[in-house]
Amino acid sequence: KIEISELACFLVKAKKATYANKTNKVNSSRKESHDYSYQENNYTYLDSFFGAENFSGQEIVYKDEKPCLVYELLWKGYRGKL
């Protein structure tokens, strides 16, 4: 069972400990991706994105290292003039 408050606290810590601080960068999992990872207790957070001006990415949280996905966020953006 997943406690929502526990997951929310973990997500805040994970985001602050990865891309937001440019720390915990790991080897690219896919060609030209930028990947970050954070683990605490039985949760694992993975953030993977592509691009700079045009960009897209995915955040995933796993619990107990099982292939059971408990959180996912997909995003896409554009920085600059259209």
C-alpha positions as MATLAB code, in Angstrom:
seq = 'KIEISELACFLVKAKKATYANKTNKVNSSRKESHDYSYQENNYTYLDSFFGAENFSGQEIVYKDEKPCLVYELLWKGYRGKL';
ca = [
       0.000    0.000    0.000;
       1.222    3.483   -0.868;
       0.677    6.367    1.507;
       0.013    9.507   -0.553;
       1.575   11.823    2.044;
       4.727    9.666    2.123;
       4.943    9.691   -1.681;
       4.420   13.471   -1.806;
       7.221   14.094    0.721;
       9.530   11.779   -1.221;
       8.777   13.589   -4.497;
       9.633   16.977   -3.006;
      12.966   15.637   -1.714;
      13.731   13.833   -4.973;
      13.068   16.859   -7.180;
      15.182   19.097   -4.938;
      18.000   16.514   -4.925;
      18.183   16.052   -8.700;
      17.522   18.424  -11.614;
      16.631   21.414   -9.423;
      20.153   21.322   -7.931;
      21.885   19.686  -10.911;
      22.951   16.814   -8.643;
      22.570   13.024   -8.783;
      23.036   12.931  -12.565;
      23.457    9.387  -13.861;
      24.514    7.852  -17.168;
      22.059    8.395  -19.998;
      19.562    5.587  -20.320;
      18.781    6.578  -23.932;
      20.798    8.325  -26.631;
      21.322   12.015  -25.736;
      19.043   11.941  -22.707;
      19.804   13.764  -19.459;
      19.033   11.462  -16.532;
      18.837   11.979  -12.784;
      18.123    9.440  -10.061;
      17.370    9.585   -6.341;
      16.685    6.786   -3.858;
      15.398    6.873   -0.323;
      14.121    3.939    1.696;
      12.025    1.839   -0.673;
      11.379    4.549   -3.308;
      13.347    5.290   -6.480;
      12.854    8.459   -8.551;
      14.026    8.696  -12.166;
      13.959   11.902  -14.234;
      14.912   11.672  -17.918;
      14.659   14.453  -20.511;
      15.808   15.440  -23.973;
      16.638   18.746  -25.611;
      17.316   22.313  -24.536;
      15.198   24.820  -26.521;
      12.559   22.212  -27.346;
      12.421   19.652  -24.567;
      10.408   16.758  -23.242;
      10.799   14.436  -20.344;
       9.466   11.876  -17.961;
       9.565   11.421  -14.196;
       8.857    8.031  -12.654;
       8.749    6.706   -9.089;
       9.018    3.019   -8.258;
       8.414    1.420   -4.905;
      10.390   -1.592   -3.648;
      12.331   -1.780   -6.945;
       9.429   -3.640   -8.509;
       8.223   -2.843  -12.008;
       5.090   -1.508  -10.394;
       4.803    2.164  -11.305;
       3.362    4.384   -8.566;
       3.885    7.847  -10.102;
       4.569    9.165  -13.589;
       4.691   12.639  -15.099;
       5.272   13.354  -18.797;
       6.085   16.885  -19.911;
       7.017   18.875  -22.994;
       8.011   22.516  -23.431;
       9.577   25.174  -25.566;
      11.908   27.892  -24.368;
      12.383   30.830  -26.707;
      10.484   32.676  -29.403;
       7.891   30.929  -31.508;
];
